[in-house]
Each structure stands twice: as structure tokens, then as C-alpha cells.
């Protein structure tokens, strides 16, 4: 029996920042369609990836347990360490200038940690966020983020748009 690949991805930032991460998530899902992918982020944003089938579970970045990854001397519970150690790959897109998040993930049992800075200093944001995946031989050719949403989510969204007087099928993004 083939073992299911388990991937854990950390991503903060606002909606626009997150949208530029979608091609990287899509590349992971395309490479490992049956993988279990867990995303630690802001649920009101990260649930878009869940609705689009790019991830299997969303955890809140605001949980107290997540704060331990930023501590100088983290104290992980056995349950939290077991959870981290259960992943084959951890991808960190959190701001980590001194490497403490990476070190703490490794101390908690992460076998492989890939770090991608959320700060784009040049070029297209999608290319910047996809670059860390090149160490896995994953390349993102399309720089246009895309997300296929489920019919039920689109219906709920359409109802909300109709209540605001917007046309059927409209998609609205509010930057900043």
C-alpha cells in the first residue's frame, strides 16, 4: 500500500498575498493529487483554497500553538510535535528573518522544511512564491492565479452579490 504524502503549508498575509500563492498550491496538488495538504493561515482567506480543492484542511494561524514556532525557546506538546512530525514536507511562507520558525519546525520534528519569503523584492509575486518549490522539481509556468470554486460556494456568493444588487456570476475582490 502506497503511503499518502502529507504536506503542511504556513501562509499569512492578506487576500492579495494569498491569491499569489494559489499557483504554488495548485502545483503541489497537481504533483500529488492524493496528498493530504494542510494550510495554516487566516481561515477567512485560506478557506478559499479549501473550497477550491487545493487543500484538505485549514488551521488558524492565530492559534496559541502556532505562536510557539516564533518563540526563542519553544515548548511543544507531544501532540503538537507528533502532528508536525507526521508531515513529509513543511513549506513556510511566514516572515522568518532570523530562521527561528524554520529551526522550531525542525525541533518539533519536521523532516523537510522549505522556506519561501513572503516579501517580494523583485519580479512577479507568483514566480517569487513558486521559486522555493523548484527544489522539488515543481515549476509554475502560469503566473495568473486561478481558483475553481464549488457550485455551492458560488451559489452562496451569488446570493450575497444579488443582495447587494450585483449581477449574477460577478466576482468581486476588494484589494487592501
Short mmCIF file of C-alpha atoms in Angstrom, two decimals:
data_model
loop_
_atom_site.label_atom_id
_atom_site.label_comp_id
_atom_site.label_asym_id
_atom_site.label_seq_id
_atom_site.Cartn_x
_atom_site.Cartn_y
_atom_site.Cartn_z
CA UNK A 1 0.00 0.00 0.00
CA UNK A 2 1.36 3.39 -1.02
CA UNK A 3 1.77 5.95 1.78
CA UNK A 4 -0.20 9.17 1.37
CA UNK A 5 2.06 12.22 1.08
CA UNK A 6 1.38 14.78 3.81
CA UNK A 7 2.19 18.46 3.24
CA UNK A 8 1.88 21.31 5.74
CA UNK A 9 1.99 24.88 4.47
CA UNK A 10 2.14 28.09 6.51
CA UNK A 11 0.89 31.27 4.83
CA UNK A 12 -0.07 34.56 6.43
CA UNK A 13 -0.83 37.81 4.68
CA UNK A 14 -3.94 39.43 3.33
CA UNK A 15 -6.19 38.25 0.50
CA UNK A 16 -4.00 39.56 -2.32
CA UNK A 17 -0.88 37.98 -0.83
CA UNK A 18 -2.72 34.69 -0.52
CA UNK A 19 -4.05 34.77 -4.08
CA UNK A 20 -0.49 34.98 -5.40
CA UNK A 21 0.20 31.71 -3.53
CA UNK A 22 -2.55 29.82 -5.40
CA UNK A 23 -0.31 28.73 -8.32
CA UNK A 24 2.17 27.20 -5.84
CA UNK A 25 -0.67 25.36 -4.10
CA UNK A 26 -2.01 24.20 -7.47
CA UNK A 27 1.45 22.87 -8.42
CA UNK A 28 1.59 20.87 -5.19
CA UNK A 29 -1.91 19.48 -5.76
CA UNK A 30 -1.12 18.63 -9.39
CA UNK A 31 2.10 16.82 -8.44
CA UNK A 32 0.47 14.96 -5.53
CA UNK A 33 -3.28 14.80 -6.29
CA UNK A 34 -3.96 12.36 -3.44
CA UNK A 35 -1.80 14.15 -0.87
CA UNK A 36 -3.19 15.45 2.37
CA UNK A 37 -2.41 19.18 2.33
CA UNK A 38 -3.00 21.23 5.46
CA UNK A 39 -2.81 25.01 5.35
CA UNK A 40 -2.12 27.13 8.41
CA UNK A 41 -3.33 30.64 7.64
CA UNK A 42 -6.18 33.04 8.25
CA UNK A 43 -9.33 30.92 7.80
CA UNK A 44 -11.43 33.71 6.29
CA UNK A 45 -8.88 33.77 3.45
CA UNK A 46 -7.37 30.26 3.46
CA UNK A 47 -10.80 28.63 3.19
CA UNK A 48 -10.77 29.73 -0.47
CA UNK A 49 -8.09 27.11 -1.10
CA UNK A 50 -10.19 24.55 0.77
CA UNK A 51 -13.27 25.42 -1.29
CA UNK A 52 -11.20 25.17 -4.48
CA UNK A 53 -9.87 21.72 -3.59
CA UNK A 54 -6.25 22.85 -3.29
CA UNK A 55 -6.00 21.91 0.40
CA UNK A 56 -7.74 19.38 2.61
CA UNK A 57 -7.77 21.23 5.91
CA UNK A 58 -7.28 24.77 7.21
CA UNK A 59 -5.96 25.65 10.66
CA UNK A 60 -5.87 29.16 12.06
CA UNK A 61 -2.55 30.94 12.15
CA UNK A 62 -3.86 32.81 15.21
CA UNK A 63 -3.92 29.70 17.42
CA UNK A 64 -1.75 29.81 20.54
CA UNK A 65 0.02 26.62 19.45
CA UNK A 66 1.20 28.33 16.28
CA UNK A 67 2.82 31.13 18.29
CA UNK A 68 5.29 28.57 19.68
CA UNK A 69 7.01 28.46 16.30
CA UNK A 70 8.07 32.09 16.78
CA UNK A 71 9.45 31.63 20.32
CA UNK A 72 13.15 31.63 21.16
CA UNK A 73 12.68 28.56 23.35
CA UNK A 74 9.53 26.80 22.19
CA UNK A 75 7.74 24.26 24.35
CA UNK A 76 5.85 21.88 22.08
CA UNK A 77 3.30 19.47 23.45
CA UNK A 78 3.81 15.85 22.48
CA UNK A 79 0.62 16.10 20.41
CA UNK A 80 1.89 19.15 18.51
CA UNK A 81 5.31 17.57 17.89
CA UNK A 82 3.65 14.36 16.66
CA UNK A 83 1.45 16.40 14.35
CA UNK A 84 4.41 18.25 12.82
CA UNK A 85 6.43 15.03 12.52
CA UNK A 86 3.55 13.39 10.64
CA UNK A 87 4.20 15.59 7.59
CA UNK A 88 6.62 14.64 4.83
CA UNK A 89 7.08 18.26 3.82
CA UNK A 90 6.56 21.60 5.54
CA UNK A 91 6.53 24.80 3.48
CA UNK A 92 6.87 28.06 5.37
CA UNK A 93 5.80 31.33 3.75
CA UNK A 94 5.83 33.22 7.05
CA UNK A 95 8.21 36.12 7.62
CA UNK A 96 11.20 34.45 9.29
CA UNK A 97 14.22 36.76 9.01
CA UNK A 98 16.28 35.01 11.71
CA UNK A 99 15.25 31.46 10.79
CA UNK A 100 13.62 30.78 14.16
CA UNK A 101 10.39 29.43 12.63
CA UNK A 102 12.39 27.01 10.49
CA UNK A 103 14.52 25.88 13.46
CA UNK A 104 11.44 25.43 15.63
CA UNK A 105 9.63 23.41 12.95
CA UNK A 106 12.68 21.15 12.72
CA UNK A 107 12.88 20.92 16.52
CA UNK A 108 9.22 19.88 16.55
CA UNK A 109 10.02 17.01 14.19
CA UNK A 110 9.63 18.37 10.65
CA UNK A 111 11.70 16.21 8.31
CA UNK A 112 11.92 18.63 5.38
CA UNK A 113 11.27 22.37 5.62
CA UNK A 114 11.21 24.62 2.59
CA UNK A 115 11.19 28.35 3.26
CA UNK A 116 9.81 30.98 0.91
CA UNK A 117 9.96 34.60 1.91
CA UNK A 118 6.58 36.34 1.73
CA UNK A 119 8.37 39.57 0.89
CA UNK A 120 8.61 40.05 -2.87
CA UNK A 121 11.65 42.16 -3.72
CA UNK A 122 11.51 41.88 -7.50
CA UNK A 123 9.71 40.20 -10.35
CA UNK A 124 6.21 38.77 -10.33
CA UNK A 125 4.86 37.69 -6.93
CA UNK A 126 3.65 34.34 -8.29
CA UNK A 127 7.13 33.50 -9.61
CA UNK A 128 8.69 34.59 -6.32
CA UNK A 129 6.37 32.39 -4.25
CA UNK A 130 6.77 29.42 -6.60
CA UNK A 131 10.58 29.56 -6.63
CA UNK A 132 11.04 27.56 -3.38
CA UNK A 133 9.15 24.65 -4.97
CA UNK A 134 11.84 24.33 -7.62
CA UNK A 135 13.84 22.34 -5.05
CA UNK A 136 11.08 19.71 -5.51
CA UNK A 137 11.33 19.96 -9.31
CA UNK A 138 7.98 21.79 -9.39
CA UNK A 139 7.73 24.71 -11.76
CA UNK A 140 4.87 27.15 -12.18
CA UNK A 141 4.55 28.32 -15.77
CA UNK A 142 1.28 30.25 -15.42
CA UNK A 143 1.54 33.48 -13.44
CA UNK A 144 -2.22 34.07 -13.39
CA UNK A 145 -3.71 32.74 -10.15
CA UNK A 146 -6.78 30.59 -10.77
CA UNK A 147 -9.27 29.06 -8.40
CA UNK A 148 -12.15 26.77 -9.29
CA UNK A 149 -14.85 27.09 -6.68
CA UNK A 150 -17.55 24.58 -5.87
CA UNK A 151 -21.09 25.23 -7.15
CA UNK A 152 -22.44 25.52 -3.60
CA UNK A 153 -19.90 28.19 -2.71
CA UNK A 154 -20.65 30.06 -5.92
CA UNK A 155 -24.39 29.89 -5.17
CA UNK A 156 -23.84 31.32 -1.70
CA UNK A 157 -21.63 34.02 -3.20
CA UNK A 158 -24.21 34.78 -5.89
CA UNK A 159 -26.90 35.17 -3.25
CA UNK A 160 -24.73 37.63 -1.35
CA UNK A 161 -23.99 39.54 -4.57
CA UNK A 162 -27.70 39.69 -5.54
CA UNK A 163 -28.49 41.07 -2.09
CA UNK A 164 -26.07 43.88 -2.90
CA UNK A 165 -27.54 44.45 -6.36
CA UNK A 166 -24.63 42.98 -8.34
CA UNK A 167 -25.15 40.81 -11.45
CA UNK A 168 -25.27 37.02 -11.40
CA UNK A 169 -21.83 35.44 -11.79
CA UNK A 170 -19.94 38.56 -10.77
CA UNK A 171 -16.70 38.01 -8.90
CA UNK A 172 -15.60 40.73 -6.55
CA UNK A 173 -12.18 41.16 -4.97
CA UNK A 174 -11.53 44.00 -2.61
CA UNK A 175 -7.81 44.89 -2.51
CA UNK A 176 -6.23 46.29 0.61
#
